[in-house]
Amino acid sequence: MPVITAPHAFNESQLYVDLEPIFGRSLYLKCEGFNFAGSIKLKAAIEMVETAERDGVLKPDSILVESSSGNLGVALSIIAASKGYRFLCVTDSRCNLSTRLLMEALGSQVHIVADLDANGGFLGARIDYVRELCASDDRYVWLGQYTNPGNWRAHYRTTAPEIAEEFPELDVLFIGAGTTGTLMGCARYFREWHRPVRIVAVDSVGSVAFGGKPGRRMIPGLGMSMRPPLLDESFVDEVIRVEEADTIRACHRLARRGFLFGGSTGTVVSGAMDWLSRHDTRGLTAVGIAPDLGERYLDTIYQSNWLEALYGDELLLDEEEITKDPRGGEPRSRASRRRPDA
């Protein structure tokens, strides 16, 4: 029986979901949302904070500040509350309301940036605000998740070995790309492993992390409006880009079978299923990483008015497979899938 005195001392690391009964293709999904922060970001937050403490950067009167679209902000809020630090999260309008309220409930301050950067995103503006804040008061300590090596080291030390222990014959690993901390930590670990593992990065369409044209992205978590400083593409075998509509379809398909996951997970699952559909998967062991759960997305990707306003009312009606009868029958007709008030 685990007994803890600090919220960041617990993290379930050995839970996987086999998606074959839902999607018809074998993919083991590593669930990283079962901790008090609700996401994989707790690992990076612990590594960065404790490194800063060991290096003497964090002092009793320090104020932690970080740019985050949500999950790292929650993780740092929990650690700051536990350790007695003040914390300011700099985010933007895409941050889910429930995430913002959660950070505030934990005693953190939240600043919302409204200005877009040159690539049509908010990241550049968020970083500029953090830099100005740190220049104005030396009590502010910016962990800098976008450049901090602790971000990838956390996953080199924990996430990747956890997967290796459970799947000694792993062939392909699907990892969502945001700051690329998870991606780089796992990729570096498996580059040194006893057998080759194909590392597939999953990014959002509209993200410029791996190049390409910037575009609208409304779901927080994955994707970047600049090239991630931590990214070393020599460790990545392939990149898959996923449309947000496909992210949402994957999330709803999972939810209709009882698994409520976040947008980042929907992106990873959609990208992985696309890759698996194009390859010979006989005897293949494939794992994907699910960064968080779906409760914080109830007012966005699981909310019909939000979906219809941004993507139209046909978004979930176009995919016949998404509502296939779980008892094994044919997909229901479009008419039978309309909302009761339609």
mmCIF file of C-alpha atoms in Angstrom:
data_model
loop_
_atom_site.group_PDB
_atom_site.id
_atom_site.type_symbol
_atom_site.label_atom_id
_atom_site.label_comp_id
_atom_site.label_asym_id
_atom_site.label_seq_id
_atom_site.Cartn_x
_atom_site.Cartn_y
_atom_site.Cartn_z
ATOM 1 C CA MET A 1 0.000 0.000 0.000
ATOM 2 C CA PRO A 2 1.613 3.310 -1.053
ATOM 3 C CA VAL A 3 1.685 5.961 1.670
ATOM 4 C CA ILE A 4 2.918 9.398 0.616
ATOM 5 C CA THR A 5 3.423 12.795 2.230
ATOM 6 C CA ALA A 6 3.876 14.845 -0.965
ATOM 7 C CA PRO A 7 1.505 14.771 -3.983
ATOM 8 C CA HIS A 8 4.301 14.389 -6.526
ATOM 9 C CA ALA A 9 5.560 11.217 -4.824
ATOM 10 C CA PHE A 10 2.934 9.047 -6.534
ATOM 11 C CA ASN A 11 2.689 8.190 -10.223
ATOM 12 C CA GLU A 12 1.138 5.059 -11.756
ATOM 13 C CA SER A 13 3.643 3.894 -14.351
ATOM 14 C CA GLN A 14 2.487 0.428 -15.393
ATOM 15 C CA LEU A 15 -1.016 0.878 -16.798
ATOM 16 C CA TYR A 16 -1.606 0.179 -20.500
ATOM 17 C CA VAL A 17 -4.761 -0.027 -22.621
ATOM 18 C CA ASP A 18 -4.918 -2.459 -25.553
ATOM 19 C CA LEU A 19 -6.709 -0.552 -28.317
ATOM 20 C CA GLU A 20 -7.200 -3.470 -30.707
ATOM 21 C CA PRO A 21 -10.823 -4.142 -29.631
ATOM 22 C CA ILE A 22 -11.675 -0.491 -30.380
ATOM 23 C CA PHE A 23 -9.646 0.274 -33.497
ATOM 24 C CA GLY A 24 -8.952 -3.146 -34.922
ATOM 25 C CA ARG A 25 -5.181 -2.702 -34.770
ATOM 26 C CA SER A 26 -2.876 -3.620 -31.919
ATOM 27 C CA LEU A 27 -1.537 -0.630 -30.011
ATOM 28 C CA TYR A 28 -0.686 -0.584 -26.322
ATOM 29 C CA LEU A 29 -1.398 2.844 -24.894
ATOM 30 C CA LYS A 30 0.721 3.839 -21.883
ATOM 31 C CA CYS A 31 -1.520 5.856 -19.565
ATOM 32 C CA GLU A 32 0.356 8.726 -17.915
ATOM 33 C CA GLY A 33 -2.603 10.546 -16.384
ATOM 34 C CA PHE A 34 -2.882 8.697 -13.089
ATOM 35 C CA ASN A 35 -1.085 11.005 -10.703
ATOM 36 C CA PHE A 36 -2.141 14.073 -8.735
ATOM 37 C CA ALA A 37 -1.199 16.369 -11.621
ATOM 38 C CA GLY A 38 -3.185 14.284 -14.079
ATOM 39 C CA SER A 39 -0.526 14.140 -16.782
ATOM 40 C CA ILE A 40 2.924 13.054 -17.877
ATOM 41 C CA LYS A 41 4.168 16.596 -17.224
ATOM 42 C CA LEU A 42 4.595 15.770 -13.544
ATOM 43 C CA LYS A 43 7.777 13.859 -14.421
ATOM 44 C CA ALA A 44 9.427 16.812 -16.159
ATOM 45 C CA ALA A 45 8.240 19.230 -13.480
ATOM 46 C CA ILE A 46 9.832 17.173 -10.695
ATOM 47 C CA GLU A 47 13.109 16.832 -12.587
ATOM 48 C CA MET A 48 13.371 20.549 -13.382
ATOM 49 C CA VAL A 49 12.373 21.790 -9.921
ATOM 50 C CA GLU A 50 14.633 19.418 -8.014
ATOM 51 C CA THR A 51 17.570 20.178 -10.313
ATOM 52 C CA ALA A 52 17.048 23.899 -9.711
ATOM 53 C CA GLU A 53 16.991 23.251 -5.972
ATOM 54 C CA ARG A 54 20.215 21.222 -6.084
ATOM 55 C CA ASP A 55 21.897 23.926 -8.160
ATOM 56 C CA GLY A 56 20.868 26.635 -5.680
ATOM 57 C CA VAL A 57 18.736 28.456 -8.267
ATOM 58 C CA LEU A 58 15.544 28.063 -6.252
ATOM 59 C CA LYS A 59 15.523 29.796 -2.877
ATOM 60 C CA PRO A 60 12.810 30.083 -0.197
ATOM 61 C CA ASP A 61 11.659 33.475 -1.536
ATOM 62 C CA SER A 62 11.768 32.441 -5.203
ATOM 63 C CA ILE A 63 8.699 32.720 -7.425
ATOM 64 C CA LEU A 64 8.453 30.024 -10.051
ATOM 65 C CA VAL A 65 7.263 31.192 -13.454
ATOM 66 C CA GLU A 66 6.643 29.106 -16.552
ATOM 67 C CA SER A 67 4.954 29.321 -19.921
ATOM 68 C CA SER A 68 2.501 26.445 -20.307
ATOM 69 C CA SER A 69 -0.620 25.564 -22.273
ATOM 70 C CA GLY A 70 -1.916 23.763 -19.213
ATOM 71 C CA ASN A 71 -0.560 20.428 -18.004
ATOM 72 C CA LEU A 72 2.913 21.540 -16.944
ATOM 73 C CA GLY A 73 1.257 24.473 -15.208
ATOM 74 C CA VAL A 74 -0.855 22.108 -13.142
ATOM 75 C CA ALA A 75 2.156 19.927 -12.322
ATOM 76 C CA LEU A 76 4.187 22.927 -11.185
ATOM 77 C CA SER A 77 1.202 24.229 -9.200
ATOM 78 C CA ILE A 78 1.091 20.981 -7.240
ATOM 79 C CA ILE A 79 4.830 20.910 -6.609
ATOM 80 C CA ALA A 80 4.934 24.598 -5.680
ATOM 81 C CA ALA A 81 2.070 24.149 -3.210
ATOM 82 C CA SER A 82 3.763 21.099 -1.693
ATOM 83 C CA LYS A 83 7.168 22.734 -1.388
ATOM 84 C CA GLY A 84 5.981 26.201 -0.350
ATOM 85 C CA TYR A 85 6.895 28.171 -3.479
ATOM 86 C CA ARG A 86 4.791 30.758 -5.244
ATOM 87 C CA PHE A 87 4.042 29.997 -8.897
ATOM 88 C CA LEU A 88 2.873 32.071 -11.850
ATOM 89 C CA CYS A 89 1.709 30.263 -14.999
ATOM 90 C CA VAL A 90 1.771 32.253 -18.228
ATOM 91 C CA THR A 91 -0.726 30.750 -20.638
ATOM 92 C CA ASP A 92 -3.124 31.821 -23.394
ATOM 93 C CA SER A 93 -6.788 31.653 -24.363
ATOM 94 C CA ARG A 94 -6.531 28.032 -25.551
ATOM 95 C CA CYS A 95 -5.888 26.861 -21.999
ATOM 96 C CA ASN A 96 -8.948 24.933 -20.838
ATOM 97 C CA LEU A 97 -11.051 26.741 -18.246
ATOM 98 C CA SER A 98 -10.963 23.753 -15.898
ATOM 99 C CA THR A 99 -7.157 23.717 -16.079
ATOM 100 C CA ARG A 100 -6.928 27.390 -15.196
ATOM 101 C CA LEU A 101 -9.350 27.012 -12.296
ATOM 102 C CA LEU A 102 -7.394 24.014 -11.038
ATOM 103 C CA MET A 103 -4.137 25.975 -10.972
ATOM 104 C CA GLU A 104 -5.826 28.815 -9.113
ATOM 105 C CA ALA A 105 -7.386 26.386 -6.623
ATOM 106 C CA LEU A 106 -3.866 25.135 -5.880
ATOM 107 C CA GLY A 107 -2.783 28.686 -5.022
ATOM 108 C CA SER A 108 -1.063 29.619 -8.283
ATOM 109 C CA GLN A 109 -1.477 32.807 -10.269
ATOM 110 C CA VAL A 110 -2.438 32.579 -13.940
ATOM 111 C CA HIS A 111 -1.671 35.215 -16.556
ATOM 112 C CA ILE A 112 -3.385 34.880 -19.936
ATOM 113 C CA VAL A 113 -1.563 36.271 -22.979
ATOM 114 C CA ALA A 114 -3.860 37.507 -25.754
ATOM 115 C CA ASP A 115 -1.365 38.621 -28.433
ATOM 116 C CA LEU A 116 -0.355 36.280 -31.257
ATOM 117 C CA ASP A 117 3.262 35.770 -32.250
ATOM 118 C CA ALA A 118 4.723 35.968 -35.769
ATOM 119 C CA ASN A 119 3.692 32.376 -36.543
ATOM 120 C CA GLY A 120 0.086 32.955 -35.568
ATOM 121 C CA GLY A 121 0.457 31.206 -32.207
ATOM 122 C CA PHE A 122 0.804 32.420 -28.630
ATOM 123 C CA LEU A 123 4.076 30.813 -27.618
ATOM 124 C CA GLY A 124 6.382 33.655 -28.665
ATOM 125 C CA ALA A 125 4.224 36.191 -26.840
ATOM 126 C CA ARG A 126 4.130 34.023 -23.726
ATOM 127 C CA ILE A 127 7.910 33.674 -23.683
ATOM 128 C CA ASP A 128 8.385 37.427 -24.203
ATOM 129 C CA TYR A 129 6.158 38.098 -21.192
ATOM 130 C CA VAL A 130 8.128 35.668 -19.012
ATOM 131 C CA ARG A 131 11.430 37.251 -20.038
ATOM 132 C CA GLU A 132 10.170 40.740 -19.210
ATOM 133 C CA LEU A 133 8.936 39.511 -15.830
ATOM 134 C CA CYS A 134 12.270 37.904 -14.950
ATOM 135 C CA ALA A 135 14.140 41.037 -15.995
ATOM 136 C CA SER A 136 11.953 43.129 -13.697
ATOM 137 C CA ASP A 137 12.435 41.079 -10.501
ATOM 138 C CA ASP A 138 15.228 38.611 -9.717
ATOM 139 C CA ARG A 139 12.951 36.592 -7.423
ATOM 140 C CA TYR A 140 11.352 35.055 -10.509
ATOM 141 C CA VAL A 141 12.868 31.737 -11.535
ATOM 142 C CA TRP A 142 12.020 30.530 -15.042
ATOM 143 C CA LEU A 143 12.588 26.796 -15.400
ATOM 144 C CA GLY A 144 12.390 27.113 -19.193
ATOM 145 C CA GLN A 145 10.760 23.851 -20.226
ATOM 146 C CA TYR A 146 11.548 24.539 -23.901
ATOM 147 C CA THR A 147 15.318 24.498 -23.358
ATOM 148 C CA ASN A 148 15.758 22.763 -19.996
ATOM 149 C CA PRO A 149 17.516 19.380 -20.433
ATOM 150 C CA GLY A 150 15.674 18.170 -17.352
ATOM 151 C CA ASN A 151 12.592 18.039 -19.560
ATOM 152 C CA TRP A 152 13.983 15.163 -21.649
ATOM 153 C CA ARG A 153 16.127 13.640 -18.888
ATOM 154 C CA ALA A 154 12.995 12.910 -16.877
ATOM 155 C CA HIS A 155 11.719 10.602 -19.605
ATOM 156 C CA TYR A 156 15.133 9.072 -20.267
ATOM 157 C CA ARG A 157 15.208 8.065 -16.605
ATOM 158 C CA THR A 158 11.553 7.055 -16.139
ATOM 159 C CA THR A 159 9.154 6.790 -19.095
ATOM 160 C CA ALA A 160 11.413 4.928 -21.513
ATOM 161 C CA PRO A 161 12.723 2.358 -18.983
ATOM 162 C CA GLU A 162 9.145 1.757 -17.840
ATOM 163 C CA ILE A 163 8.137 0.876 -21.403
ATOM 164 C CA ALA A 164 11.262 -1.225 -21.940
ATOM 165 C CA GLU A 165 10.528 -3.273 -18.831
ATOM 166 C CA GLU A 166 6.986 -4.122 -19.959
ATOM 167 C CA PHE A 167 7.750 -4.581 -23.674
ATOM 168 C CA PRO A 168 11.223 -6.123 -24.142
ATOM 169 C CA GLU A 169 10.354 -6.847 -27.814
ATOM 170 C CA LEU A 170 9.166 -3.318 -28.627
ATOM 171 C CA ASP A 171 9.277 -2.467 -32.358
ATOM 172 C CA VAL A 172 7.703 0.981 -32.734
ATOM 173 C CA LEU A 173 6.937 3.797 -30.292
ATOM 174 C CA PHE A 174 4.511 6.653 -31.035
ATOM 175 C CA ILE A 175 5.168 9.861 -29.095
ATOM 176 C CA GLY A 176 3.372 13.188 -29.311
ATOM 177 C CA ALA A 177 5.575 16.204 -30.014
ATOM 178 C CA GLY A 178 5.158 19.409 -28.034
ATOM 179 C CA THR A 179 8.266 20.708 -26.302
ATOM 180 C CA THR A 180 9.680 17.309 -27.442
ATOM 181 C CA GLY A 181 10.885 16.502 -23.931
ATOM 182 C CA THR A 182 9.105 13.127 -23.869
ATOM 183 C CA LEU A 183 10.122 12.451 -27.467
ATOM 184 C CA MET A 184 13.808 13.209 -26.971
ATOM 185 C CA GLY A 185 14.123 11.387 -23.650
ATOM 186 C CA CYS A 186 12.534 8.200 -24.980
ATOM 187 C CA ALA A 187 14.324 8.387 -28.332
ATOM 188 C CA ARG A 188 17.724 8.759 -26.684
ATOM 189 C CA TYR A 189 17.054 5.823 -24.389
ATOM 190 C CA PHE A 190 15.920 3.465 -27.137
ATOM 191 C CA ARG A 191 18.793 4.485 -29.407
ATOM 192 C CA GLU A 192 21.033 2.772 -26.819
ATOM 193 C CA TRP A 193 18.755 -0.240 -26.297
ATOM 194 C CA HIS A 194 19.443 -3.876 -27.164
ATOM 195 C CA ARG A 195 17.241 -3.826 -30.304
ATOM 196 C CA PRO A 196 16.223 -1.155 -32.824
ATOM 197 C CA VAL A 197 12.989 0.685 -32.037
ATOM 198 C CA ARG A 198 11.326 2.868 -34.642
ATOM 199 C CA ILE A 199 10.552 6.272 -33.100
ATOM 200 C CA VAL A 200 7.520 7.942 -34.688
ATOM 201 C CA ALA A 201 6.818 11.531 -33.650
ATOM 202 C CA VAL A 202 3.182 12.612 -33.858
ATOM 203 C CA ASP A 203 2.562 16.320 -34.432
ATOM 204 C CA SER A 204 -0.486 18.485 -35.109
ATOM 205 C CA VAL A 205 -1.207 19.984 -38.510
ATOM 206 C CA GLY A 206 -0.473 23.706 -38.181
ATOM 207 C CA SER A 207 2.492 23.129 -35.886
ATOM 208 C CA VAL A 208 5.905 24.225 -37.163
ATOM 209 C CA ALA A 209 7.906 21.970 -34.832
ATOM 210 C CA PHE A 210 9.242 19.932 -37.772
ATOM 211 C CA GLY A 211 8.900 22.676 -40.366
ATOM 212 C CA GLY A 212 5.919 23.384 -42.568
ATOM 213 C CA LYS A 213 3.330 26.099 -42.715
ATOM 214 C CA PRO A 214 1.817 27.418 -39.477
ATOM 215 C CA GLY A 215 -1.928 27.085 -39.077
ATOM 216 C CA ARG A 216 -4.775 27.360 -36.619
ATOM 217 C CA ARG A 217 -4.507 25.006 -33.638
ATOM 218 C CA MET A 218 -7.235 25.101 -31.017
ATOM 219 C CA ILE A 219 -6.395 22.021 -28.926
ATOM 220 C CA PRO A 220 -3.627 22.607 -26.360
ATOM 221 C CA GLY A 221 -0.924 20.093 -25.576
ATOM 222 C CA LEU A 222 0.841 19.104 -28.787
ATOM 223 C CA GLY A 223 2.364 21.235 -31.527
ATOM 224 C CA MET A 224 4.541 24.326 -31.404
ATOM 225 C CA SER A 225 4.563 27.703 -33.133
ATOM 226 C CA MET A 226 8.383 27.577 -33.204
ATOM 227 C CA ARG A 227 10.985 24.860 -33.636
ATOM 228 C CA PRO A 228 11.508 23.194 -30.233
ATOM 229 C CA PRO A 229 15.057 23.942 -29.009
ATOM 230 C CA LEU A 230 15.259 20.456 -27.460
ATOM 231 C CA LEU A 231 14.504 18.713 -30.751
ATOM 232 C CA ASP A 232 17.235 16.660 -32.411
ATOM 233 C CA GLU A 233 15.667 15.086 -35.497
ATOM 234 C CA SER A 234 18.503 12.589 -35.861
ATOM 235 C CA PHE A 235 16.787 10.557 -33.115
ATOM 236 C CA VAL A 236 13.406 10.544 -34.923
ATOM 237 C CA ASP A 237 12.669 8.008 -37.652
ATOM 238 C CA GLU A 238 9.390 9.441 -38.902
ATOM 239 C CA VAL A 239 6.958 12.302 -38.333
ATOM 240 C CA ILE A 240 3.183 12.033 -38.699
ATOM 241 C CA ARG A 241 0.972 15.113 -38.720
ATOM 242 C CA VAL A 242 -2.623 14.821 -37.570
ATOM 243 C CA GLU A 243 -5.543 17.127 -38.374
ATOM 244 C CA GLU A 244 -7.400 18.364 -35.301
ATOM 245 C CA ALA A 245 -10.628 16.913 -36.701
ATOM 246 C CA ASP A 246 -9.022 13.461 -36.607
ATOM 247 C CA THR A 247 -7.794 14.101 -33.057
ATOM 248 C CA ILE A 248 -11.360 14.816 -31.982
ATOM 249 C CA ARG A 249 -12.757 11.774 -33.776
ATOM 250 C CA ALA A 250 -10.231 9.532 -32.030
ATOM 251 C CA CYS A 251 -11.072 11.039 -28.630
ATOM 252 C CA HIS A 252 -14.794 10.514 -29.130
ATOM 253 C CA ARG A 253 -14.301 6.981 -30.401
ATOM 254 C CA LEU A 254 -12.344 6.150 -27.243
ATOM 255 C CA ALA A 255 -14.926 7.880 -25.045
ATOM 256 C CA ARG A 256 -17.731 5.813 -26.574
ATOM 257 C CA ARG A 257 -15.945 2.742 -25.284
ATOM 258 C CA GLY A 258 -15.479 4.247 -21.813
ATOM 259 C CA PHE A 259 -11.961 5.693 -22.123
ATOM 260 C CA LEU A 260 -11.948 9.465 -21.642
ATOM 261 C CA PHE A 261 -8.587 10.792 -22.828
ATOM 262 C CA GLY A 262 -7.241 14.268 -23.601
ATOM 263 C CA GLY A 263 -6.547 15.898 -26.936
ATOM 264 C CA SER A 264 -2.870 14.963 -26.954
ATOM 265 C CA THR A 265 -3.797 11.309 -26.603
ATOM 266 C CA GLY A 266 -6.335 11.572 -29.421
ATOM 267 C CA THR A 267 -3.615 12.958 -31.661
ATOM 268 C CA VAL A 268 -1.182 10.159 -30.797
ATOM 269 C CA VAL A 269 -3.817 7.466 -31.302
ATOM 270 C CA SER A 270 -5.005 8.905 -34.620
ATOM 271 C CA GLY A 271 -1.444 9.191 -35.930
ATOM 272 C CA ALA A 272 -0.529 5.708 -34.739
ATOM 273 C CA MET A 273 -3.593 4.106 -36.339
ATOM 274 C CA ASP A 274 -2.809 5.839 -39.606
ATOM 275 C CA TRP A 275 0.764 4.498 -39.506
ATOM 276 C CA LEU A 276 -0.330 0.985 -38.549
ATOM 277 C CA SER A 277 -2.874 0.916 -41.383
ATOM 278 C CA ARG A 278 -0.059 1.521 -43.890
ATOM 279 C CA HIS A 279 2.407 -1.084 -42.601
ATOM 280 C CA ASP A 280 2.620 -4.817 -42.170
ATOM 281 C CA THR A 281 1.920 -5.226 -38.471
ATOM 282 C CA ARG A 282 2.108 -9.015 -38.208
ATOM 283 C CA GLY A 283 4.164 -9.783 -35.115
ATOM 284 C CA LEU A 284 4.732 -6.055 -34.506
ATOM 285 C CA THR A 285 4.745 -4.693 -30.950
ATOM 286 C CA ALA A 286 3.589 -1.068 -30.933
ATOM 287 C CA VAL A 287 3.222 1.303 -27.990
ATOM 288 C CA GLY A 288 1.868 4.849 -27.831
ATOM 289 C CA ILE A 289 2.107 7.320 -24.966
ATOM 290 C CA ALA A 290 -1.113 8.879 -23.638
ATOM 291 C CA PRO A 291 -0.041 12.093 -21.876
ATOM 292 C CA ASP A 292 -3.256 12.872 -19.997
ATOM 293 C CA LEU A 293 -6.925 12.102 -19.378
ATOM 294 C CA GLY A 294 -9.981 13.888 -20.697
ATOM 295 C CA GLU A 295 -11.749 15.581 -17.783
ATOM 296 C CA ARG A 296 -10.044 18.907 -18.487
ATOM 297 C CA TYR A 297 -11.382 18.857 -22.050
ATOM 298 C CA LEU A 298 -15.073 18.542 -21.194
ATOM 299 C CA ASP A 299 -15.714 22.174 -22.127
ATOM 300 C CA THR A 300 -13.831 21.879 -25.436
ATOM 301 C CA ILE A 301 -13.367 18.677 -27.441
ATOM 302 C CA TYR A 302 -16.235 16.934 -25.613
ATOM 303 C CA GLN A 303 -18.588 19.920 -25.740
ATOM 304 C CA SER A 304 -20.926 20.010 -28.758
ATOM 305 C CA ASN A 305 -21.270 23.799 -29.011
ATOM 306 C CA TRP A 306 -17.482 24.277 -28.998
ATOM 307 C CA LEU A 307 -17.038 21.597 -31.636
ATOM 308 C CA GLU A 308 -19.754 22.916 -33.916
ATOM 309 C CA ALA A 309 -18.531 26.514 -33.685
ATOM 310 C CA LEU A 310 -14.992 25.578 -34.741
ATOM 311 C CA TYR A 311 -15.383 22.501 -36.948
ATOM 312 C CA GLY A 312 -19.031 22.363 -38.048
ATOM 313 C CA ASP A 313 -21.842 20.050 -37.013
ATOM 314 C CA GLU A 314 -20.788 17.241 -39.373
ATOM 315 C CA LEU A 315 -17.434 16.589 -37.701
ATOM 316 C CA LEU A 316 -18.463 13.444 -35.850
ATOM 317 C CA LEU A 317 -21.078 12.348 -38.385
ATOM 318 C CA ASP A 318 -18.600 11.848 -41.223
ATOM 319 C CA GLU A 319 -16.771 8.912 -39.669
ATOM 320 C CA GLU A 320 -18.853 5.744 -40.003
ATOM 321 C CA GLU A 321 -16.308 3.665 -38.115
ATOM 322 C CA ILE A 322 -16.399 5.823 -35.024
ATOM 323 C CA THR A 323 -19.849 4.556 -34.035
ATOM 324 C CA LYS A 324 -19.525 0.941 -35.130
ATOM 325 C CA ASP A 325 -21.768 -1.243 -33.004
ATOM 326 C CA PRO A 326 -19.471 -2.503 -30.178
ATOM 327 C CA ARG A 327 -21.252 -5.864 -30.371
ATOM 328 C CA GLY A 328 -19.670 -6.409 -33.781
ATOM 329 C CA GLY A 329 -22.503 -5.313 -36.089
ATOM 330 C CA GLU A 330 -22.421 -2.924 -39.002
ATOM 331 C CA PRO A 331 -22.126 0.836 -38.389
ATOM 332 C CA ARG A 332 -25.407 2.483 -37.563
ATOM 333 C CA SER A 333 -26.996 4.722 -40.158
ATOM 334 C CA ARG A 334 -26.295 8.440 -40.148
ATOM 335 C CA ALA A 335 -29.887 9.191 -39.198
ATOM 336 C CA SER A 336 -29.655 7.001 -36.103
ATOM 337 C CA ARG A 337 -26.460 8.819 -35.041
ATOM 338 C CA ARG A 338 -27.926 12.301 -34.960
ATOM 339 C CA ARG A 339 -28.508 14.008 -31.667
ATOM 340 C CA PRO A 340 -31.994 13.522 -30.181
ATOM 341 C CA ASP A 341 -32.805 17.214 -30.721
ATOM 342 C CA ALA A 342 -31.585 17.275 -34.350
#
